[in-house]
PDB file of C-alpha atoms and ligand atoms in Angstrom:
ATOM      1  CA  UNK A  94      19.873  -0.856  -2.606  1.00 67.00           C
ATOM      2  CA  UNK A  95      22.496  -3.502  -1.343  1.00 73.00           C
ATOM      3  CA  UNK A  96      20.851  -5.527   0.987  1.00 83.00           C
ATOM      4  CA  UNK A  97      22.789  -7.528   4.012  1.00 86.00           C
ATOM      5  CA  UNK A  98      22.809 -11.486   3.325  1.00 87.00           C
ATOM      6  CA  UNK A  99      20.866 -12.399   5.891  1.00 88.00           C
ATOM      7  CA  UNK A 100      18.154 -10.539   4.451  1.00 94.00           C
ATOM      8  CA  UNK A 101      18.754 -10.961   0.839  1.00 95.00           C
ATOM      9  CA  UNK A 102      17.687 -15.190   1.598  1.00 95.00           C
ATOM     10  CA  UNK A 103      14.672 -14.172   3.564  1.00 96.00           C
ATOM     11  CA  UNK A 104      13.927 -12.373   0.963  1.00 97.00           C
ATOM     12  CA  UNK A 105      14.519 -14.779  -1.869  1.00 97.00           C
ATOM     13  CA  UNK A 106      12.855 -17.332  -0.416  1.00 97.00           C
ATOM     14  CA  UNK A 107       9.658 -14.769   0.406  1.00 98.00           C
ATOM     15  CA  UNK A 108       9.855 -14.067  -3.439  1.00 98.00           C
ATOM     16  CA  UNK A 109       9.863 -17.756  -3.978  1.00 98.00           C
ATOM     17  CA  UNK A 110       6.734 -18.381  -1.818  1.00 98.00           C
ATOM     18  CA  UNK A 111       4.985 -15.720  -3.259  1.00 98.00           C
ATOM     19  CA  UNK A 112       5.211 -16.667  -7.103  1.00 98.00           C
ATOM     20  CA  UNK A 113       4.302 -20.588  -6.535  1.00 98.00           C
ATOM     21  CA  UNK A 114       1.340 -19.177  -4.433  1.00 97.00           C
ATOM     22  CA  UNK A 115       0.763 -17.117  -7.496  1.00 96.00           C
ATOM     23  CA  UNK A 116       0.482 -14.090  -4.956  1.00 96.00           C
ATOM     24  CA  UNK A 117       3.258 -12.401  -7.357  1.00 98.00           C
ATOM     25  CA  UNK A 118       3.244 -12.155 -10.823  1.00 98.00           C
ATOM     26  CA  UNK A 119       4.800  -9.078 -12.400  1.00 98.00           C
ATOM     27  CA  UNK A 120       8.193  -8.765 -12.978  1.00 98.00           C
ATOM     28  CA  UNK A 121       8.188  -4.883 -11.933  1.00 98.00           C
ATOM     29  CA  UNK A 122       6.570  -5.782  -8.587  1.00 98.00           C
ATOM     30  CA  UNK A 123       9.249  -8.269  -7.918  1.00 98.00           C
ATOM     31  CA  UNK A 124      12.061  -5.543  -8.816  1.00 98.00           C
ATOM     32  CA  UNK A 125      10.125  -3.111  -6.640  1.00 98.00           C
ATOM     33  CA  UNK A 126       9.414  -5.395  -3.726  1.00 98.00           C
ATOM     34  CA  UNK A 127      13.356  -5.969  -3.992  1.00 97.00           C
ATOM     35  CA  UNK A 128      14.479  -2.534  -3.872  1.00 96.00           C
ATOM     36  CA  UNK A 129      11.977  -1.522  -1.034  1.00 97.00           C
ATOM     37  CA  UNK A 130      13.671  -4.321   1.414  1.00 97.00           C
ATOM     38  CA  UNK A 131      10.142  -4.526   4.075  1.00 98.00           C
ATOM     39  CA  UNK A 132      12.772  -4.406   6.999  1.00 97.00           C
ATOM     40  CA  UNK A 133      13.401  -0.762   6.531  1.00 97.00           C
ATOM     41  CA  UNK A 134       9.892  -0.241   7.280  1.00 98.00           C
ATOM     42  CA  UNK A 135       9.406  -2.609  10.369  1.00 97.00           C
ATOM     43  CA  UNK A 136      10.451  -2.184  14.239  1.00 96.00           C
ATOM     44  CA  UNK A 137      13.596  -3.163  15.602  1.00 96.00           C
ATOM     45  CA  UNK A 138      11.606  -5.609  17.686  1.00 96.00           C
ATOM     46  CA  UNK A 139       9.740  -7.852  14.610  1.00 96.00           C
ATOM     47  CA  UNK A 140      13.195  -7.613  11.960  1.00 96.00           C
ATOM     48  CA  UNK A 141      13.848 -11.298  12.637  1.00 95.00           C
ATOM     49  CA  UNK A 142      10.243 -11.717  11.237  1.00 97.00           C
ATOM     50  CA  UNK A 143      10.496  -8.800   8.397  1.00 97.00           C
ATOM     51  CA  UNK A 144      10.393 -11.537   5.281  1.00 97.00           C
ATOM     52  CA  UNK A 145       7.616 -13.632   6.854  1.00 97.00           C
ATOM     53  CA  UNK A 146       4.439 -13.675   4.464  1.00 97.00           C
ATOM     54  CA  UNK A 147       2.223 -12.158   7.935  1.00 97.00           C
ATOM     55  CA  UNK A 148       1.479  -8.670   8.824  1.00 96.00           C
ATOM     56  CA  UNK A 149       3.195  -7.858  11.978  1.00 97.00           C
ATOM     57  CA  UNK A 150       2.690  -4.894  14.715  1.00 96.00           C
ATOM     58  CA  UNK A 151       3.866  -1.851  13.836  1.00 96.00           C
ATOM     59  CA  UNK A 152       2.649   0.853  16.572  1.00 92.00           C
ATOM     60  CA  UNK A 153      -0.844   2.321  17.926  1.00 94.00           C
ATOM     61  CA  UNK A 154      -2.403  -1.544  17.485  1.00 92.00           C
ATOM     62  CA  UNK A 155      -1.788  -0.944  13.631  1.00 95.00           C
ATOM     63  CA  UNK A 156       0.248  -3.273  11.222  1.00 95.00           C
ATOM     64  CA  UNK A 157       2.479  -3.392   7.976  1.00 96.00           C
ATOM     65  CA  UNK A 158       0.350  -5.091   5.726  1.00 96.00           C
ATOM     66  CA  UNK A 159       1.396  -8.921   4.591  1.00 97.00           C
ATOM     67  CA  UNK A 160       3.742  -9.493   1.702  1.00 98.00           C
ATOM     68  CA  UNK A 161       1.409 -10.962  -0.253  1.00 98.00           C
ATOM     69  CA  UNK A 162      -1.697  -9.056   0.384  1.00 97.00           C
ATOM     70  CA  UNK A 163       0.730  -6.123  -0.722  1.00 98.00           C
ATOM     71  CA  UNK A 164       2.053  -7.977  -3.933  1.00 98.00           C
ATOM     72  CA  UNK A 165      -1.611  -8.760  -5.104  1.00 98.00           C
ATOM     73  CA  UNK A 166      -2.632  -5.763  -4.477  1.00 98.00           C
ATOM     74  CA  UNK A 167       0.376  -3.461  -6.521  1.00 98.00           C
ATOM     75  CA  UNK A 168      -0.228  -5.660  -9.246  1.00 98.00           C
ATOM     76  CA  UNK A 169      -4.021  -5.191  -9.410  1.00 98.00           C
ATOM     77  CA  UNK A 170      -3.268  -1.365  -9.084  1.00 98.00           C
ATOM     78  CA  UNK A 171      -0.966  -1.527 -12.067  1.00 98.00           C
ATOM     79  CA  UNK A 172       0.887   1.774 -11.548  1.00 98.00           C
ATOM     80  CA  UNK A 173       2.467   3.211 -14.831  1.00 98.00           C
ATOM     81  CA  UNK A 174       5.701   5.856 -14.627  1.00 98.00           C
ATOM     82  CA  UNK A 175       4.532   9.444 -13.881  1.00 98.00           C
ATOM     83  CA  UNK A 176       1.177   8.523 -12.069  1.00 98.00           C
ATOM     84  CA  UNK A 177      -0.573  10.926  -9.455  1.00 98.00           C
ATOM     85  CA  UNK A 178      -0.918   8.302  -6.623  1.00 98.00           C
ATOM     86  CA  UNK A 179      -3.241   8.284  -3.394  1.00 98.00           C
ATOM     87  CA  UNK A 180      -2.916   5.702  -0.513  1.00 98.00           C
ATOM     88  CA  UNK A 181      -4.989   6.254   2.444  1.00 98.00           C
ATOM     89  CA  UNK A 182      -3.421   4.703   5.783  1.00 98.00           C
ATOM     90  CA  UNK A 183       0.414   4.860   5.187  1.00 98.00           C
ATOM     91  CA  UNK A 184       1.250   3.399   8.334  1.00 98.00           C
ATOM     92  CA  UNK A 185       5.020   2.011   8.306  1.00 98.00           C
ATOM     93  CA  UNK A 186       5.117   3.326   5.008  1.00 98.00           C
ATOM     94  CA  UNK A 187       6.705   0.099   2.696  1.00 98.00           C
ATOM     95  CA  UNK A 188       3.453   0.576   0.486  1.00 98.00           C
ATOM     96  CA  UNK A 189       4.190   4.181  -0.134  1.00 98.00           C
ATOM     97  CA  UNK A 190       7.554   2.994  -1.018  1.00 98.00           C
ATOM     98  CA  UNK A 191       6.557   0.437  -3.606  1.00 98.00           C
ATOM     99  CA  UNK A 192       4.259   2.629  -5.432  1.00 98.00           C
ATOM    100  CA  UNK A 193       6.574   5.061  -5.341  1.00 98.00           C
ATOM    101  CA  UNK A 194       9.161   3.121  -6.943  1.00 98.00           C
ATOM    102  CA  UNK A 195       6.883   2.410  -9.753  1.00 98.00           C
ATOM    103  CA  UNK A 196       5.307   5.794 -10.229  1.00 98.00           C
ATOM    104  CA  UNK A 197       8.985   7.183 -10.491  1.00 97.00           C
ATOM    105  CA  UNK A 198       8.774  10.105 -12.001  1.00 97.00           C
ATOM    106  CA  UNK A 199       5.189  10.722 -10.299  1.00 98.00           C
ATOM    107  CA  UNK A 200       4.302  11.646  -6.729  1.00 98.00           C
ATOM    108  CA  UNK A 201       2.271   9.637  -4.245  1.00 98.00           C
ATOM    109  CA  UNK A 202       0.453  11.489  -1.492  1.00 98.00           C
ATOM    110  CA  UNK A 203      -0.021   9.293   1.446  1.00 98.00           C
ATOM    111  CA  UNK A 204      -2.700   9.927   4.358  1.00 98.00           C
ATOM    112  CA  UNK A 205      -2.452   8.514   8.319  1.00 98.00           C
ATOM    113  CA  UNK A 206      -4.297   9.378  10.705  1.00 97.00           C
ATOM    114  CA  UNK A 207      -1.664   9.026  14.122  1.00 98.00           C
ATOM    115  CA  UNK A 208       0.713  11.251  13.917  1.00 98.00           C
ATOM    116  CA  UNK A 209       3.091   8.690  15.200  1.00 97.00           C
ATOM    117  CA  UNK A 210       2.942   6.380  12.614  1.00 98.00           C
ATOM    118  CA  UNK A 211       3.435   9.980  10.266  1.00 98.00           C
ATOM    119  CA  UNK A 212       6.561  10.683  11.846  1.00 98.00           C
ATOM    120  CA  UNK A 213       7.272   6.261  11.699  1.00 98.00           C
ATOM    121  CA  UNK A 214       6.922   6.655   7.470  1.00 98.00           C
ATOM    122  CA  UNK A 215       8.497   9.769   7.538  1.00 98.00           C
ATOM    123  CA  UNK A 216      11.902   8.286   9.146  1.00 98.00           C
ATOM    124  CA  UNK A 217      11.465   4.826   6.964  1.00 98.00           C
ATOM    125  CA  UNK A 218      11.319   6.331   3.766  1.00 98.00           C
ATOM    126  CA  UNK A 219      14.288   8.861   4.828  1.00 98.00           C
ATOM    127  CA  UNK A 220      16.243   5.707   5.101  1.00 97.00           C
ATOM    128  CA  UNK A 221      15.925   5.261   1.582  1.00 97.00           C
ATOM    129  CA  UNK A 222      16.477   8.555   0.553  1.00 97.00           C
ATOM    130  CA  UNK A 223      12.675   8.675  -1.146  1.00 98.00           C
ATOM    131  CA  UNK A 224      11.200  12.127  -2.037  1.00 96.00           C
ATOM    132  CA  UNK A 225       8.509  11.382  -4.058  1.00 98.00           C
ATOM    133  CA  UNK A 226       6.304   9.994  -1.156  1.00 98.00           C
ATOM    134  CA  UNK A 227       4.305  13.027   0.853  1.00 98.00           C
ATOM    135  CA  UNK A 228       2.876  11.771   4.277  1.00 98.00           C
ATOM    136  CA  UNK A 229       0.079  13.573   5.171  1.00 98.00           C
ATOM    137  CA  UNK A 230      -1.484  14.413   9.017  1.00 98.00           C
ATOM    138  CA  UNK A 231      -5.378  13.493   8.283  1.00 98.00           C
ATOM    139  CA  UNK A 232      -8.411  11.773   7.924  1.00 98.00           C
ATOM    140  CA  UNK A 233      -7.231  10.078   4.619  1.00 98.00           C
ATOM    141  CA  UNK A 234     -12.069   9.057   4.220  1.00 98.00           C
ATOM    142  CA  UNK A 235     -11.696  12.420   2.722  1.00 98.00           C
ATOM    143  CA  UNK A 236      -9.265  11.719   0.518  1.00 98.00           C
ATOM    144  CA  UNK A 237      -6.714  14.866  -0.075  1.00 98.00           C
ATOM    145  CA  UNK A 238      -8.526  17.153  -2.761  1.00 98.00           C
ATOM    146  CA  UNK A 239      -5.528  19.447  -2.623  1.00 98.00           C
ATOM    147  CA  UNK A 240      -3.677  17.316  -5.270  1.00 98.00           C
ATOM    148  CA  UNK A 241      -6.205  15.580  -6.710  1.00 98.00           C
ATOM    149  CA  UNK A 242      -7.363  13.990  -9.542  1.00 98.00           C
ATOM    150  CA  UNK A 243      -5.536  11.226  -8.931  1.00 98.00           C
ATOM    151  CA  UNK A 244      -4.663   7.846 -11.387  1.00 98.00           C
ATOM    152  CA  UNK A 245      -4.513   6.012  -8.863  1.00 98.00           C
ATOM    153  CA  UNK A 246      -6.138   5.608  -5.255  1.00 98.00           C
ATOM    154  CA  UNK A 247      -5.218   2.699  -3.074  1.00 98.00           C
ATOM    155  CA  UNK A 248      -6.911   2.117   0.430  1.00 98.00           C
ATOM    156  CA  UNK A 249      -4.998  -0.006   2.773  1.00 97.00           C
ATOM    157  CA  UNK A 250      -7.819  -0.194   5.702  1.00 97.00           C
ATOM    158  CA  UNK A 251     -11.216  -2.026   5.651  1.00 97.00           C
ATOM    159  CA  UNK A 252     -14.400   0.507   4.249  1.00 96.00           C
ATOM    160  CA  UNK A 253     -17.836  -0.445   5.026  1.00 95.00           C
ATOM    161  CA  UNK A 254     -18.131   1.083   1.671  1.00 95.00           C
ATOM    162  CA  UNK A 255     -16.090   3.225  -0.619  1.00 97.00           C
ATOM    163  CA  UNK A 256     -15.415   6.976   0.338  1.00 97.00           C
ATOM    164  CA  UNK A 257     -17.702   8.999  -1.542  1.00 97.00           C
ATOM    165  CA  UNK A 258     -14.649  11.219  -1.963  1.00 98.00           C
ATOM    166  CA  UNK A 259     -12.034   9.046  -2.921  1.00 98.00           C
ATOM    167  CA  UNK A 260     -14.501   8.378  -6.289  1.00 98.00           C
ATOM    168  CA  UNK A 261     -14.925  12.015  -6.923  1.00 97.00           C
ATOM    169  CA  UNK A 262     -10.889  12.935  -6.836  1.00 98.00           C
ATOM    170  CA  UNK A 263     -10.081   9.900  -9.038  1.00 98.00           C
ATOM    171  CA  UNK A 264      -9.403  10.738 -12.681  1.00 98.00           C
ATOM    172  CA  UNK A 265     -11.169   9.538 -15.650  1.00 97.00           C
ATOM    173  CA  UNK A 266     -10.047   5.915 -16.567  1.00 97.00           C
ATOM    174  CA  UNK A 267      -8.328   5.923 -12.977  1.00 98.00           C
ATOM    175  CA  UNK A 268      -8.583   3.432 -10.920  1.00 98.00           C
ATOM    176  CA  UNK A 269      -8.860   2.730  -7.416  1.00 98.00           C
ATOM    177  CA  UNK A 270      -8.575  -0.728  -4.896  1.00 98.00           C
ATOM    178  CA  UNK A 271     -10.279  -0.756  -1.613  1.00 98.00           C
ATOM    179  CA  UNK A 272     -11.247  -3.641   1.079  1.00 98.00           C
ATOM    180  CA  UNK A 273     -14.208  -3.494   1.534  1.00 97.00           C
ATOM    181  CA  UNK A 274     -16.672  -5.428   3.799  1.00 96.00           C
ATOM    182  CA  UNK A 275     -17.081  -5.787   7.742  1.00 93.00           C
ATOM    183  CA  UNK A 276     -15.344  -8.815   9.550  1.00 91.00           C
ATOM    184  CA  UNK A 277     -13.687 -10.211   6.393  1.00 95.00           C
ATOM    185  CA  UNK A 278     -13.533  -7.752   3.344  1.00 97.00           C
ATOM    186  CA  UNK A 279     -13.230  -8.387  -0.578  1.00 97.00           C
ATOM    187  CA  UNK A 280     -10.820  -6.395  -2.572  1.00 98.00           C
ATOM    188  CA  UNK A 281     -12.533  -4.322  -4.751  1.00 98.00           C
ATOM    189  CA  UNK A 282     -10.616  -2.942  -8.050  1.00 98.00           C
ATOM    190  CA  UNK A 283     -13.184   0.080  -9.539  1.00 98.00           C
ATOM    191  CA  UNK A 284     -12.325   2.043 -12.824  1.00 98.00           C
ATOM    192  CA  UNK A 285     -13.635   5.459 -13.360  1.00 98.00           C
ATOM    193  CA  UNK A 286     -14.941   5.573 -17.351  1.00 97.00           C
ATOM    194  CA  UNK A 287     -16.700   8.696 -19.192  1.00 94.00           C
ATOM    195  CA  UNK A 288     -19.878   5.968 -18.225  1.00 93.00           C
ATOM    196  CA  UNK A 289     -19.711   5.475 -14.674  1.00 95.00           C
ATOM    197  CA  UNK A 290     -18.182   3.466 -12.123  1.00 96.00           C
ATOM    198  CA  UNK A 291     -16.854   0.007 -13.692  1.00 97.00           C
ATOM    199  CA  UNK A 292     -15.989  -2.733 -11.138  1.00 97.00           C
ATOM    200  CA  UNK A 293     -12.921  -4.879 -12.935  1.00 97.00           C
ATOM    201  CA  UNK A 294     -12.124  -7.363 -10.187  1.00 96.00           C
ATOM    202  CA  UNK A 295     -13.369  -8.570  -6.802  1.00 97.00           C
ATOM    203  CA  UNK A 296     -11.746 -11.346  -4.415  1.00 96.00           C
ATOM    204  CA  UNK A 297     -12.849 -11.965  -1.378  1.00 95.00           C
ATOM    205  CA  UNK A 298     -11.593 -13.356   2.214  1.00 93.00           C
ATOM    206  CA  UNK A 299      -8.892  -9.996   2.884  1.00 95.00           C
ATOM    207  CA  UNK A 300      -8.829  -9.257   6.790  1.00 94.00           C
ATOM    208  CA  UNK A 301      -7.426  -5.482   6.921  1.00 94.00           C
ATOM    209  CA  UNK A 302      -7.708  -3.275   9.998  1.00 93.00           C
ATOM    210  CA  UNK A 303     -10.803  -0.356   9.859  1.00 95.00           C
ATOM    211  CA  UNK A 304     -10.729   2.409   7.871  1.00 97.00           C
ATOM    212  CA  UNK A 305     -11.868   5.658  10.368  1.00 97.00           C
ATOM    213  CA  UNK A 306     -13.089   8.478   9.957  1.00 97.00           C
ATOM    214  CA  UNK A 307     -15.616  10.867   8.398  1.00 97.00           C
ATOM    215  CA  UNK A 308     -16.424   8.232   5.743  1.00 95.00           C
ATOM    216  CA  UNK A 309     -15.271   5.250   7.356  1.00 95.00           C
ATOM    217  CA  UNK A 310     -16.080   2.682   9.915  1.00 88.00           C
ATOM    218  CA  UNK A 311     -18.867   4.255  12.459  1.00 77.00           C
TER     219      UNK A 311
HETATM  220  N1  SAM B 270       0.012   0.511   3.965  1.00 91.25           N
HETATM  221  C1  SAM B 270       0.546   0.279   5.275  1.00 91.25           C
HETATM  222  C2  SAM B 270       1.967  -0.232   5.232  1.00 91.25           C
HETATM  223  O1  SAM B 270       2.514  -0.438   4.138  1.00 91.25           O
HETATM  224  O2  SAM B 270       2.553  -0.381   6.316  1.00 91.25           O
HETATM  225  C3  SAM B 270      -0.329  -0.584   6.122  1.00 91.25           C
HETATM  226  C4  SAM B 270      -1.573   0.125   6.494  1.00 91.25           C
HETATM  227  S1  SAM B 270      -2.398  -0.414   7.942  1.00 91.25           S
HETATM  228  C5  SAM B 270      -2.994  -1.979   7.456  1.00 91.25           C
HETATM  229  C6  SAM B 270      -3.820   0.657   7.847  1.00 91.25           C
HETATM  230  C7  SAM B 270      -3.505   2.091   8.231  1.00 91.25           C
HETATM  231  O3  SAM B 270      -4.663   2.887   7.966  1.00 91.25           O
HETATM  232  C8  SAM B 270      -3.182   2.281   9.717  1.00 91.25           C
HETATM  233  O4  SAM B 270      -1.929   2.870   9.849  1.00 91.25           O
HETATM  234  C9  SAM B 270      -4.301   3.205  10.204  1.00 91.25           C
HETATM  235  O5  SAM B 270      -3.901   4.102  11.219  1.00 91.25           O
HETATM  236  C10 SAM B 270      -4.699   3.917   8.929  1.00 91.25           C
HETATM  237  N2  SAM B 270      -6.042   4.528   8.926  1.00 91.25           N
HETATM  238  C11 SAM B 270      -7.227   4.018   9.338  1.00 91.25           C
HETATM  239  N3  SAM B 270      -8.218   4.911   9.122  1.00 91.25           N
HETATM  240  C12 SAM B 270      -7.653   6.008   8.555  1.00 91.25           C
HETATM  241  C13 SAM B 270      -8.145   7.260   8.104  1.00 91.25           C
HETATM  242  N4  SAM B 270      -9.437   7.596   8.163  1.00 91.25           N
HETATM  243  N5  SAM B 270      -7.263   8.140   7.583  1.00 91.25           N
HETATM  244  C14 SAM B 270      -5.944   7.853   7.491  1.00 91.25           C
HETATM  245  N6  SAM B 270      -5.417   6.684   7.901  1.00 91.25           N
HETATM  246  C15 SAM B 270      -6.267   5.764   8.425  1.00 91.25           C
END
């Protein structure tokens, strides 16, 4: 996508922060993070802001996640062409986007919970003309069983501990990336193996609004 100058420096120089605070890494997150420009996905009211490294207010007291909190955590998820992909809290819907733009040829479901911010990531990714994202009405603690198992699972809201049901629809060597704690959370990266759950990598100090729900935040 051709994106207007003034954007294409905020950007630049957001891609520049982001690799000398190591934040970004991966060559194929940089090309996705440049053709998913994060002001589609932001309201007219924060654009001047939409290449700052901070989450900013999207609607219903919920936010776009920060650039890169979103970088990290693409690369951790490592998403190959052709993947079965599950997010759970889609709000603007720029992370949908990004995966989706990786995946390619594979599908990402998506799960919100305010139908609002549905109709919000609906309209975004329209503007790009993505159909490989589905945004889905629900309470995403339950994960969406209808499509699953799943390569991938990404949660983009704080658990007080993983979804009991997000571990059953992953697939086998699949893996998933959740915050996870109370105040502050660690990011959690968990592989599914023919032994068990395997924990691969764990950082901590990640502030991400709750997860709700059935098997969320009480
Ligand atoms: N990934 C988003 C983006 O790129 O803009 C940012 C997500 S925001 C930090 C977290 C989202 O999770 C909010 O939109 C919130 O409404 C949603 N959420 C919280 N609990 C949920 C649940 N149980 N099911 C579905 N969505 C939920």
């Amino acid at each position: 996508m051709k994106i207007e100058k003034k954007y294409q420096t905020a950007l630049n120089d957001l891609i520049c922060h982001l690799r000398n605070s190591r934040f970004l890494t991966d060559d194929r997150v940089e090309t996705a993070f440049r053709n998913i420009p994060r002001h589609v996905f932001v309201p007219e009211s924060e654009l001047d802001c939409a290449y700052y490294n901070e989450p900013l207010p999207i609607m219903k007291n919920q936010t776009i996640s920060q650039p890169g909190v979103v970088s990290r955590m693409t690369e951790w998820l490592d998403v190959k062409n052709g993947q079965n992909i599950l997010e759970i809290g889609t709000g603007s819907g720029w992370q949908s986007a990004i995966l989706s733009y990786l995946t390619d040829q594979g599908t990402v479901y998506s799960i919100e919970r305010h139908p609002e911010l549905v109709k919000f990531a609906q309209d975004n990714l329209k503007k790009l003309k993505i159909k490989n994202v589905h945004v889905i009405l629900g309470d995403g603690s339950l994960g969406y069983s209808k499509a699953a198992p799943y390569d991938r699972i990404i949660v983009t809201a704080a658990c007080t501990e993983i979804p009991l049901p997000l571990l059953e629809q992953l697939n086998e060597n699949g893996l998933l990336l959740a915050p996870v704690g109370d105040e502050s959370q660690s990011l959690i990266l968990l592989q599914k193996t023919a032994k068990g759950i395997v924990e691969i990598k764990n950082q901590s100090s990640y502030v991400f609004v709750p997860l709700l729900g059935k098997f969320g935040k009480k």
